[in-house]
PDB file of C-alpha atoms and ligand atoms in Angstrom:
ATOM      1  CA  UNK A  88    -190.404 -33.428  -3.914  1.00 57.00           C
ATOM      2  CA  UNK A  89    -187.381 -32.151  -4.894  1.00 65.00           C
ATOM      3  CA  UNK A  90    -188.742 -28.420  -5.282  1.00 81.00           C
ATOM      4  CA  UNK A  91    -189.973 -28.520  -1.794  1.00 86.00           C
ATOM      5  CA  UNK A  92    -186.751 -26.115  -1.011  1.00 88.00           C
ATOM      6  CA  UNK A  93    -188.304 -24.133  -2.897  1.00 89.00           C
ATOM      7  CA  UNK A  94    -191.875 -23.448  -1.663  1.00 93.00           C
ATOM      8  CA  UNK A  95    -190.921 -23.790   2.202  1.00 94.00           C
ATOM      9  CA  UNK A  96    -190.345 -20.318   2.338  1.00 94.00           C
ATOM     10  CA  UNK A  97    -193.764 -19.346   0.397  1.00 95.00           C
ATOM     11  CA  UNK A  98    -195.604 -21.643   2.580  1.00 94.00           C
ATOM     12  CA  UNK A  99    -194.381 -20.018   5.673  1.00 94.00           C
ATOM     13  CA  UNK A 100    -195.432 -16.623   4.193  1.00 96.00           C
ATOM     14  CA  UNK A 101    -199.125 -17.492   3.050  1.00 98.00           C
ATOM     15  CA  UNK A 102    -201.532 -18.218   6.278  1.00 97.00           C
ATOM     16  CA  UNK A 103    -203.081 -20.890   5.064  1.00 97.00           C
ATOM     17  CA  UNK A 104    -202.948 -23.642   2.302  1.00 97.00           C
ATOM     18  CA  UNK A 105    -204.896 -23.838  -1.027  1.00 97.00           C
ATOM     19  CA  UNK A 106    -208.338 -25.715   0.232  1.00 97.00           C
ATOM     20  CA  UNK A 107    -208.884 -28.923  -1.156  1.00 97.00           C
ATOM     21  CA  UNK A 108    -212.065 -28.015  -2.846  1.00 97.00           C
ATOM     22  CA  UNK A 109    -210.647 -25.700  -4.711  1.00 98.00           C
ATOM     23  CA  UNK A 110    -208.125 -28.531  -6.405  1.00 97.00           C
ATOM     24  CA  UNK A 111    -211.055 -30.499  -6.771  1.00 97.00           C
ATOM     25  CA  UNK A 112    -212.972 -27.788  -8.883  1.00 97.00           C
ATOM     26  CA  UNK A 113    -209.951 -26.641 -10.560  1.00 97.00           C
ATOM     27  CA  UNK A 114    -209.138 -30.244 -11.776  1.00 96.00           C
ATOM     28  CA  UNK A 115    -212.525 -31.194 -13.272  1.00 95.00           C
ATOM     29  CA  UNK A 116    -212.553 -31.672 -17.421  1.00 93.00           C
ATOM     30  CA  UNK A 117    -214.931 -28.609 -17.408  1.00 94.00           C
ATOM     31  CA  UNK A 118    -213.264 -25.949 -15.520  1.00 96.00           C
ATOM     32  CA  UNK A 119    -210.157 -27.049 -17.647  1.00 96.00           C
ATOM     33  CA  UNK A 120    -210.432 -23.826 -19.612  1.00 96.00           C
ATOM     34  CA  UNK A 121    -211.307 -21.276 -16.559  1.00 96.00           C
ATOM     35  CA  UNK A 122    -208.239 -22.173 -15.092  1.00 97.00           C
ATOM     36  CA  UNK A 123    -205.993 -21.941 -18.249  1.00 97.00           C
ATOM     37  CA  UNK A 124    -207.877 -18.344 -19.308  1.00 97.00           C
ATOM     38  CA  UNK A 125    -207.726 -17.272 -15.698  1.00 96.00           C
ATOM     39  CA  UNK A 126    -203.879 -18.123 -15.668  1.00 96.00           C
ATOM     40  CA  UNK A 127    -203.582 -16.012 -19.095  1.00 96.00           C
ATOM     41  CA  UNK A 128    -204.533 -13.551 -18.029  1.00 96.00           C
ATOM     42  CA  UNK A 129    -203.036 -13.601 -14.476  1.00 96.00           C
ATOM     43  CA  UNK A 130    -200.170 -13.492 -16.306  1.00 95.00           C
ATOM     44  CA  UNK A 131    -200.666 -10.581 -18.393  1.00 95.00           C
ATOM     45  CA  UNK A 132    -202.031  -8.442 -15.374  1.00 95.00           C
ATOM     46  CA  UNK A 133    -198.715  -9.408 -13.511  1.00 94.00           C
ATOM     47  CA  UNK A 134    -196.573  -8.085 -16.313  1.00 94.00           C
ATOM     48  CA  UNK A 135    -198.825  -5.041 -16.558  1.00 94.00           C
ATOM     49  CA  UNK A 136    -198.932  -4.231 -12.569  1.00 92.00           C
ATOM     50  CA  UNK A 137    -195.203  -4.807 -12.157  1.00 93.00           C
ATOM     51  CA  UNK A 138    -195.168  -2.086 -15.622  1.00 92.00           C
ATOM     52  CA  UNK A 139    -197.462   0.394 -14.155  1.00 91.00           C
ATOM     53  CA  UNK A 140    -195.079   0.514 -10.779  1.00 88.00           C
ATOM     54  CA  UNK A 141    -191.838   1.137 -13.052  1.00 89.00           C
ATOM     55  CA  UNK A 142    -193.468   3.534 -15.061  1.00 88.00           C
ATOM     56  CA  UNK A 143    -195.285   5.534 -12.117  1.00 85.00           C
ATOM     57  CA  UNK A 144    -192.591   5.359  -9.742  1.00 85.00           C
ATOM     58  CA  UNK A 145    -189.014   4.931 -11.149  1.00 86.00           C
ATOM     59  CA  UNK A 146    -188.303   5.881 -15.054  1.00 86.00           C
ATOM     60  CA  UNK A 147    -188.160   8.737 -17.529  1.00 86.00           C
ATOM     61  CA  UNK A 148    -191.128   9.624 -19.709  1.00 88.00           C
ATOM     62  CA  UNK A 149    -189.489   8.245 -22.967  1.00 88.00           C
ATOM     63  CA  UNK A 150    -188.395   4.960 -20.808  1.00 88.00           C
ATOM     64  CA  UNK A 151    -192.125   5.019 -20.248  1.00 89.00           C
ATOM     65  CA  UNK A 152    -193.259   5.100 -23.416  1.00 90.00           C
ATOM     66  CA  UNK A 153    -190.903   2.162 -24.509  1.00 89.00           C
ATOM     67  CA  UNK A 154    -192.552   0.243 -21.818  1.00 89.00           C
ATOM     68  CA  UNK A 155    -196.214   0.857 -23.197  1.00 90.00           C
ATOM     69  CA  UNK A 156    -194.923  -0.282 -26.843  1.00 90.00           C
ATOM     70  CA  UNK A 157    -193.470  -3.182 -25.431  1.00 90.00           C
ATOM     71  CA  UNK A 158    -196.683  -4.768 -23.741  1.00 92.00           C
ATOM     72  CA  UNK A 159    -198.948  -3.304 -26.803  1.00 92.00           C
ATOM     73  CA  UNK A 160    -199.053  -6.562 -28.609  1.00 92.00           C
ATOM     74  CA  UNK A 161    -200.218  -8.774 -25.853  1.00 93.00           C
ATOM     75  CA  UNK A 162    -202.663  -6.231 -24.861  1.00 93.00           C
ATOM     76  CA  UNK A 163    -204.226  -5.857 -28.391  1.00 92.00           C
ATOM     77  CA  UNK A 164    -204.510  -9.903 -28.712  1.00 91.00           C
ATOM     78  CA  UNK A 165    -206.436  -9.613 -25.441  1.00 92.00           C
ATOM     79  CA  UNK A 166    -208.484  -6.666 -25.574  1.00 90.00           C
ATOM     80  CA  UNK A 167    -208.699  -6.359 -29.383  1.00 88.00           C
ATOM     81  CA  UNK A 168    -208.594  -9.855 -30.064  1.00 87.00           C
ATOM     82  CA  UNK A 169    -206.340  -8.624 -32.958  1.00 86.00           C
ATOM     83  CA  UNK A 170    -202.857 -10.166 -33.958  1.00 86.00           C
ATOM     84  CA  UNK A 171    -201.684 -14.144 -34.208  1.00 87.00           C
ATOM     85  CA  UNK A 172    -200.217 -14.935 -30.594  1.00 88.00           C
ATOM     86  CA  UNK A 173    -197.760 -17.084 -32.605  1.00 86.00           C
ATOM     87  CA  UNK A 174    -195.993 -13.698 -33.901  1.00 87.00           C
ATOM     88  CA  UNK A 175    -195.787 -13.200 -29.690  1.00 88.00           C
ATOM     89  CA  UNK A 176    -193.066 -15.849 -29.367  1.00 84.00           C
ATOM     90  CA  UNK A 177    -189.882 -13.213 -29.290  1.00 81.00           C
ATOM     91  CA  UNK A 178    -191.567 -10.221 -28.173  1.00 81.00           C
ATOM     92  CA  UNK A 179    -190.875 -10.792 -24.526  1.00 78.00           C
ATOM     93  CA  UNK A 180    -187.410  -8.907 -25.063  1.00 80.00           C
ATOM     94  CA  UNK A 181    -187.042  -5.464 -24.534  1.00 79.00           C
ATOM     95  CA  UNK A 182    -184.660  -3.889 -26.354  1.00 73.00           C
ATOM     96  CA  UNK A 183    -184.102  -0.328 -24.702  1.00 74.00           C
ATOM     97  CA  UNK A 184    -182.686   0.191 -21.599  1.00 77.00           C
ATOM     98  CA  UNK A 185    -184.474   2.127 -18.882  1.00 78.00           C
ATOM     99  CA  UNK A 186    -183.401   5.288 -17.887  1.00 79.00           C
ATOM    100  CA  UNK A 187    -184.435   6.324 -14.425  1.00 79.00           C
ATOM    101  CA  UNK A 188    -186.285   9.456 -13.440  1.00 79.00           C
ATOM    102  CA  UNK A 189    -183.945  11.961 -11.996  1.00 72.00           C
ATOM    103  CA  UNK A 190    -185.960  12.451  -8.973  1.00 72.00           C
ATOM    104  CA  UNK A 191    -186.889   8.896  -8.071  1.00 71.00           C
ATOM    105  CA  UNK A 192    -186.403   8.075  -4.933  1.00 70.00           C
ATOM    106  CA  UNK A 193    -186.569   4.222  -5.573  1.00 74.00           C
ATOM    107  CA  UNK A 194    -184.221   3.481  -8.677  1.00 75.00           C
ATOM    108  CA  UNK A 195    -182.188   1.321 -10.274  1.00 82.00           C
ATOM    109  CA  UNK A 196    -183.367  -2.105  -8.632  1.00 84.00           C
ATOM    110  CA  UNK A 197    -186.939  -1.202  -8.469  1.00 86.00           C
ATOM    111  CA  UNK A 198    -186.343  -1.306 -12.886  1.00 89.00           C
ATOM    112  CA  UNK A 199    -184.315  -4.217 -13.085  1.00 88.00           C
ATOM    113  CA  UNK A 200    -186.135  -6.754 -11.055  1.00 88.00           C
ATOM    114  CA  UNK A 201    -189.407  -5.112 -12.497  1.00 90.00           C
ATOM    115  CA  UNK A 202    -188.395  -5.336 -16.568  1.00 91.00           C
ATOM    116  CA  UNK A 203    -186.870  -9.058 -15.506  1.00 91.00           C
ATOM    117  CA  UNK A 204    -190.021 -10.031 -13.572  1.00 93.00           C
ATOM    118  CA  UNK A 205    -192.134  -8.085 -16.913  1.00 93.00           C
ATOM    119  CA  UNK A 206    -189.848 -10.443 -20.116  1.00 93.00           C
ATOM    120  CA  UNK A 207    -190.329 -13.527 -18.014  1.00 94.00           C
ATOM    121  CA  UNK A 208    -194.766 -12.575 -17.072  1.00 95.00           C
ATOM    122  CA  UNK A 209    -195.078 -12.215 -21.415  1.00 95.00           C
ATOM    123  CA  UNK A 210    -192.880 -15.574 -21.784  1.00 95.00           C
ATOM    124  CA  UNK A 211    -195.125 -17.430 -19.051  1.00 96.00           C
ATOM    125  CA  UNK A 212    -198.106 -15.603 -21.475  1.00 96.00           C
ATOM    126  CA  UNK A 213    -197.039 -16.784 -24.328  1.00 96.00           C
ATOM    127  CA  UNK A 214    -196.749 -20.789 -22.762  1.00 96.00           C
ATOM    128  CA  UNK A 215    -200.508 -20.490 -21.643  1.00 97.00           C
ATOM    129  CA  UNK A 216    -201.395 -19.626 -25.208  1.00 96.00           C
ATOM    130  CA  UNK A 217    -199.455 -22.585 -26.450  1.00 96.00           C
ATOM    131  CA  UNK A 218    -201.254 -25.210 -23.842  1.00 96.00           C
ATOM    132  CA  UNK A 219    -204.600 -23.566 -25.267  1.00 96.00           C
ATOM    133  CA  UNK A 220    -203.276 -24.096 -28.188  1.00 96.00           C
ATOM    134  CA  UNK A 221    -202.798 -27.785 -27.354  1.00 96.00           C
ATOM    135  CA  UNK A 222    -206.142 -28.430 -26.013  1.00 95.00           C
ATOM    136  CA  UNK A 223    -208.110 -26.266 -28.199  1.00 95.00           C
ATOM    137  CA  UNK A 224    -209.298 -24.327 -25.956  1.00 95.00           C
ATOM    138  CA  UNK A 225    -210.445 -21.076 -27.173  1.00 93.00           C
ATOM    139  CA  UNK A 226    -209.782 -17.276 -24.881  1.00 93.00           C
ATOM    140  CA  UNK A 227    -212.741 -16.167 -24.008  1.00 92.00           C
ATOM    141  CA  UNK A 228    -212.923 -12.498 -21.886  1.00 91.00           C
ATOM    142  CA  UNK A 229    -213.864 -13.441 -18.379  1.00 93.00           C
ATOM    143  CA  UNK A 230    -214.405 -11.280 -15.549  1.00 92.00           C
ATOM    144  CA  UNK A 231    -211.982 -10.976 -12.841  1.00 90.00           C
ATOM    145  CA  UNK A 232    -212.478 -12.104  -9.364  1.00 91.00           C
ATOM    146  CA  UNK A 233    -212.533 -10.760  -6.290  1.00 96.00           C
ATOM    147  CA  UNK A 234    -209.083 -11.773  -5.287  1.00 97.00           C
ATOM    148  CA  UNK A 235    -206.897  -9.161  -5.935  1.00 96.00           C
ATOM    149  CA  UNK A 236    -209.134  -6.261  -5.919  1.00 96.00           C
ATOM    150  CA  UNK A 237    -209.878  -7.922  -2.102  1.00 98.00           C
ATOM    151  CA  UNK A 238    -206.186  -6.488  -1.107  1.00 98.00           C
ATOM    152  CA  UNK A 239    -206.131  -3.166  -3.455  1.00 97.00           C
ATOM    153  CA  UNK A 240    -208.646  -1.866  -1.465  1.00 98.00           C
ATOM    154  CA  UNK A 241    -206.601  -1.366   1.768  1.00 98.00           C
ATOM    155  CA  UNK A 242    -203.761  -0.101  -0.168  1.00 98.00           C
ATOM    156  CA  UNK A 243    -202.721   3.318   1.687  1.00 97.00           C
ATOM    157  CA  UNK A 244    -203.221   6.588   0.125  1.00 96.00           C
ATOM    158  CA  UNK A 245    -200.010   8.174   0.486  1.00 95.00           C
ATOM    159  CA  UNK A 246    -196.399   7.437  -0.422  1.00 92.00           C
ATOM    160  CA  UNK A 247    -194.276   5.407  -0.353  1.00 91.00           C
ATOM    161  CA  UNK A 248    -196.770   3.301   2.141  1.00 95.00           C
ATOM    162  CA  UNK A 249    -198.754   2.810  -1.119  1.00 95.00           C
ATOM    163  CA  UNK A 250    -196.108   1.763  -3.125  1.00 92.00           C
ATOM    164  CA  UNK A 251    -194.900  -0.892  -0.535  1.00 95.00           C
ATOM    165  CA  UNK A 252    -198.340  -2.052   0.204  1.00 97.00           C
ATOM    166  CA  UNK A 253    -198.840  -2.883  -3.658  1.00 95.00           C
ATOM    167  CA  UNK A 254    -195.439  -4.383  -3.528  1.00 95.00           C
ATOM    168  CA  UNK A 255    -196.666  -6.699  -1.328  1.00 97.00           C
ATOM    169  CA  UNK A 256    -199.573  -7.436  -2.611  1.00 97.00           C
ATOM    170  CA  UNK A 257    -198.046  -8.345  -5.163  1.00 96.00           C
ATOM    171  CA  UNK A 258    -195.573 -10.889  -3.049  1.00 97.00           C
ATOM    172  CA  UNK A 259    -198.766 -12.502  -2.135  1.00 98.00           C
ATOM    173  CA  UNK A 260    -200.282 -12.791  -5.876  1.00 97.00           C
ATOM    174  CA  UNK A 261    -196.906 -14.643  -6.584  1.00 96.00           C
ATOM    175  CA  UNK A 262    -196.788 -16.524  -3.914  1.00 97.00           C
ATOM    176  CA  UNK A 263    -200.604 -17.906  -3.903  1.00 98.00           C
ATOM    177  CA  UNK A 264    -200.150 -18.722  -7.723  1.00 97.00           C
ATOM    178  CA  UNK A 265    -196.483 -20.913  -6.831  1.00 96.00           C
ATOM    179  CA  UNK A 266    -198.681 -22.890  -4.269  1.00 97.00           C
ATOM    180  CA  UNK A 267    -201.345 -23.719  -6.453  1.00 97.00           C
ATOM    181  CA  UNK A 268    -199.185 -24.445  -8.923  1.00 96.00           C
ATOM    182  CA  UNK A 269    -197.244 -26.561  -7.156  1.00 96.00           C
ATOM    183  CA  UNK A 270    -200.529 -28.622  -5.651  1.00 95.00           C
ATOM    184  CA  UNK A 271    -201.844 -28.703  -9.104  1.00 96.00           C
ATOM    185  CA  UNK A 272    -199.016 -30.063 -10.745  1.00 95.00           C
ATOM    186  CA  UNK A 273    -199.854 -34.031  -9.745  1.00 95.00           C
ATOM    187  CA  UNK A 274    -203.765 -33.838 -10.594  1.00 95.00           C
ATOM    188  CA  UNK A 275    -203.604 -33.007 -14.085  1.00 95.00           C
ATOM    189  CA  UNK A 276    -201.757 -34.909 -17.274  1.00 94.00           C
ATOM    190  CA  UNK A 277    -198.422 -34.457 -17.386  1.00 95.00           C
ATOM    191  CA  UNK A 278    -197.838 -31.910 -19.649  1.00 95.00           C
ATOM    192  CA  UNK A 279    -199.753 -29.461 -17.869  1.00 96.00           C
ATOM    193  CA  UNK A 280    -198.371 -30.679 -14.530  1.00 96.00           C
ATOM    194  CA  UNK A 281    -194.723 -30.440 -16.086  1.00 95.00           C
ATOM    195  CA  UNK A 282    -195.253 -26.556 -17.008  1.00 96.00           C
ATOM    196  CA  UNK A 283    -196.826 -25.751 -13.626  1.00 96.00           C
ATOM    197  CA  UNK A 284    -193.234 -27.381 -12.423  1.00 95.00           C
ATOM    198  CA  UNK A 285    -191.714 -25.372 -14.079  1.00 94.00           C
ATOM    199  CA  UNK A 286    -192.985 -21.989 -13.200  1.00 95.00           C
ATOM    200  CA  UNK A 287    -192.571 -22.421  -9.883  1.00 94.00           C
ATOM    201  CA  UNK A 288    -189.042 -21.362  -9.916  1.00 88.00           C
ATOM    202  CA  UNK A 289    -189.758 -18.126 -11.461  1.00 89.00           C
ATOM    203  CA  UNK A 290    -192.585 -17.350  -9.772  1.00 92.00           C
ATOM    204  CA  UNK A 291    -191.105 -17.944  -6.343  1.00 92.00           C
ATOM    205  CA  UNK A 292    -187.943 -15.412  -7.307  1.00 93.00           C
ATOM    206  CA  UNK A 293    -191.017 -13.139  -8.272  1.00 94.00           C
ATOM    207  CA  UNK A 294    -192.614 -12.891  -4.646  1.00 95.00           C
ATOM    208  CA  UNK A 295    -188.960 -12.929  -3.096  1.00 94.00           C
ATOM    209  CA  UNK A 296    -188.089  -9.368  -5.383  1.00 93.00           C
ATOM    210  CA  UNK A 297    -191.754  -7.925  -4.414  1.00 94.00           C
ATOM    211  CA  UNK A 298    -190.948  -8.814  -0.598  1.00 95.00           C
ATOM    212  CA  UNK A 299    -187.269  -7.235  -1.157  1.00 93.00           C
ATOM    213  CA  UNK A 300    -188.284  -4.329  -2.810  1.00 91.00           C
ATOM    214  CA  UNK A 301    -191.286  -3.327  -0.548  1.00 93.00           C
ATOM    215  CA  UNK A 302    -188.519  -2.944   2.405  1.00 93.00           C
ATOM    216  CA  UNK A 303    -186.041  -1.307   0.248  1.00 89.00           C
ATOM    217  CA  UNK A 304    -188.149   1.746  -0.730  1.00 87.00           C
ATOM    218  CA  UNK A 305    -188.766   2.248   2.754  1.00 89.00           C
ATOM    219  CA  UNK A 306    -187.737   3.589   5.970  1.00 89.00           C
ATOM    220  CA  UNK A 307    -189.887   2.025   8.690  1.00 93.00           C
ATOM    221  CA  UNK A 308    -190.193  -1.820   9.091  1.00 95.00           C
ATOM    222  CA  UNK A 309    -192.779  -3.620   6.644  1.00 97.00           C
ATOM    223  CA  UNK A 310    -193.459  -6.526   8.722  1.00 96.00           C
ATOM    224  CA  UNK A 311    -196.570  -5.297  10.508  1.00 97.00           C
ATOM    225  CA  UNK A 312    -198.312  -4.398   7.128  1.00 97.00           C
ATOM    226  CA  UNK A 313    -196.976  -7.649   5.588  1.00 98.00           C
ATOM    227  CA  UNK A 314    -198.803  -9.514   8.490  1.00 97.00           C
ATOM    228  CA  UNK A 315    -202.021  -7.544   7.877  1.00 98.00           C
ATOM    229  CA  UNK A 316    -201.819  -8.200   4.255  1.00 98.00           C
ATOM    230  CA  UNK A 317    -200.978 -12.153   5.071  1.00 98.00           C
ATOM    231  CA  UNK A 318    -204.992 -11.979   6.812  1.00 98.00           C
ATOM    232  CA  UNK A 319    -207.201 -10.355   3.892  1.00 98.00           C
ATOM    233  CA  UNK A 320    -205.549 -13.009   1.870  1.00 98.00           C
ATOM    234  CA  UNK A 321    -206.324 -15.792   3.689  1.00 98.00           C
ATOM    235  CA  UNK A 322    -209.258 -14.607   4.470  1.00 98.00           C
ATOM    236  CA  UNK A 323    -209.851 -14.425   0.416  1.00 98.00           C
ATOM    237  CA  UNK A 324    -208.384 -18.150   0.050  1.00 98.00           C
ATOM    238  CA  UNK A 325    -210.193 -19.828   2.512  1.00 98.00           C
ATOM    239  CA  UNK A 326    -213.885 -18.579   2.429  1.00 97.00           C
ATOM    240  CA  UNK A 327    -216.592 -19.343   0.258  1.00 97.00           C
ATOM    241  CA  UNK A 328    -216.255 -17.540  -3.243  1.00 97.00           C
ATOM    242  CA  UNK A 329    -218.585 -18.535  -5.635  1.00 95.00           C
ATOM    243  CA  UNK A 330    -217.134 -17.310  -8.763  1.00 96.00           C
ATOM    244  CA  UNK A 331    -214.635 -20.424  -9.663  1.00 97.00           C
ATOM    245  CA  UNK A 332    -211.302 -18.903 -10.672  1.00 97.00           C
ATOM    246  CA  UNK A 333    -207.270 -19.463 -10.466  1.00 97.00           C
ATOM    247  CA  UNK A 334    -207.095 -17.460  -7.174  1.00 97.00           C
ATOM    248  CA  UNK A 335    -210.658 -17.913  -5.901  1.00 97.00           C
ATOM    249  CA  UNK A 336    -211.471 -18.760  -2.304  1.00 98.00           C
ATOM    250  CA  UNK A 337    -213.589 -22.208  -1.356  1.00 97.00           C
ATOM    251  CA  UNK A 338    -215.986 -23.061  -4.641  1.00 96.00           C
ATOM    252  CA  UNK A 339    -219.152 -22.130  -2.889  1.00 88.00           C
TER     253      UNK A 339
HETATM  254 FE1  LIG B 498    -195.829 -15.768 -14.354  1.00 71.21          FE
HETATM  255 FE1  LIG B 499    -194.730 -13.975 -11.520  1.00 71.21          FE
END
């Protein structure tokens, strides 16, 4: 494989692989458009988690405000079900540049790897759409499993230990969605399989900043609460779940 470089390192950091019978259930015909509204809006929620940490944590209050402007459109297609996701093609950019609070703590790099991480989330957004597109596949709203909520729960209560937990929580949403993208990628027709390929890349820079940044903020030494996160997600992966989605645990 030649991107095998590249997941090495996310394997070593998730406990435990994707289960099998979750690639079964995510390749049959009918969960087809589950796993492609599931992605969508995986997607959207990564672009809007990796916002709410820039705007809570590291930029002014009219950097802020760009920031909500600039997601606006994807959230109205979603939540409104207003606007033509075709006009969403070149919105990914943003056009201002961030100005950092004067009294954060975390800065500069916390903003650029967040607003990089953000214009690349509403690109990957805007792909899903188009494979809907493709296969006619309608969004419908679907609830969200139990997944990521399973790891915001433990999040600590005070700072910045609550800041680097959801950092790396978020490492480990990244990371779980480049290996099952990756073990999707040969079960389903090539065109699919070819833009799982080529998310990985992306996505595996994604968990690498989250990892990066969670130590950076921070004085003491993550790796005890990155080992304790590394459980509850297993533990999420490989149980029985019986709500079928892209980051569910064994279909029940
Ligand atoms: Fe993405
Ligand atoms: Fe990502």
């Amino acid at each position: 494989m030649p991107y095998s470089a590249l997941l090495a390192p996310i394997q070593s950091f998730l406990q435990c692989e994707t289960p099998d019978e979750w690639i079964v259930a995510a390749t049959k015909k009918e969960n087809l458009d589950i796993v492609l509204i599931d992605h969508l809006i995986c997607e959207l929620k990564a672009a809007q988690s990796a916002m709410f940490l820039i705007r809570k944590y590291a930029v002014d209050k009219e950097s802020a405000d760009a920031l909500l402007e600039w997601l606006k459109p994807f959230e109205t297609l979603i939540y409104k079900r207003d606007g033509d996701w075709r006009e969403l093609a070149d919105k990914n950019k943003l056009t201002k540049s961030m100005i950092p609070k004067s009294d954060s703590p975390y800065g500069q790099d916390l903003i650029d790897k967040m607003v990089m991480l953000i214009k690349e989330e509403l690109h990957h957004f805007y792909q899903v759409l188009e494979i809907m597109d493709e296969y006619g596949i309608e969004y419908k709203s679907i609830t969200p499993c139990r997944y990521a909520k399973g790891m915001l729960r433990h999040v600590k209560t005070y700072e910045p230990d609550a800041l680097v937990d959801k950092l790396i929580i978020g490492a480990y949403i990244e990371a779980r969605s480049c290996e099952r993208f990756a073990k999707l990628a040969p079960h389903v027709d090539k065109r699919l399989g070819d833009f799982y390929i080529s998310l990985l890349r992306s996505e595996a820079r994604h968990y690498q900043d989250y990892l990066t940044l969670a130590q950076e903020i921070c004085e003491f030494d993550i790796s005890e609460r990155v080992e304790f996160f590394a459980h509850i997600e297993a533990e999420l992966i490989s149980t029985p779940d019986d709500d079928f989605k892209f980051h569910s645990g064994v279909p029940a």
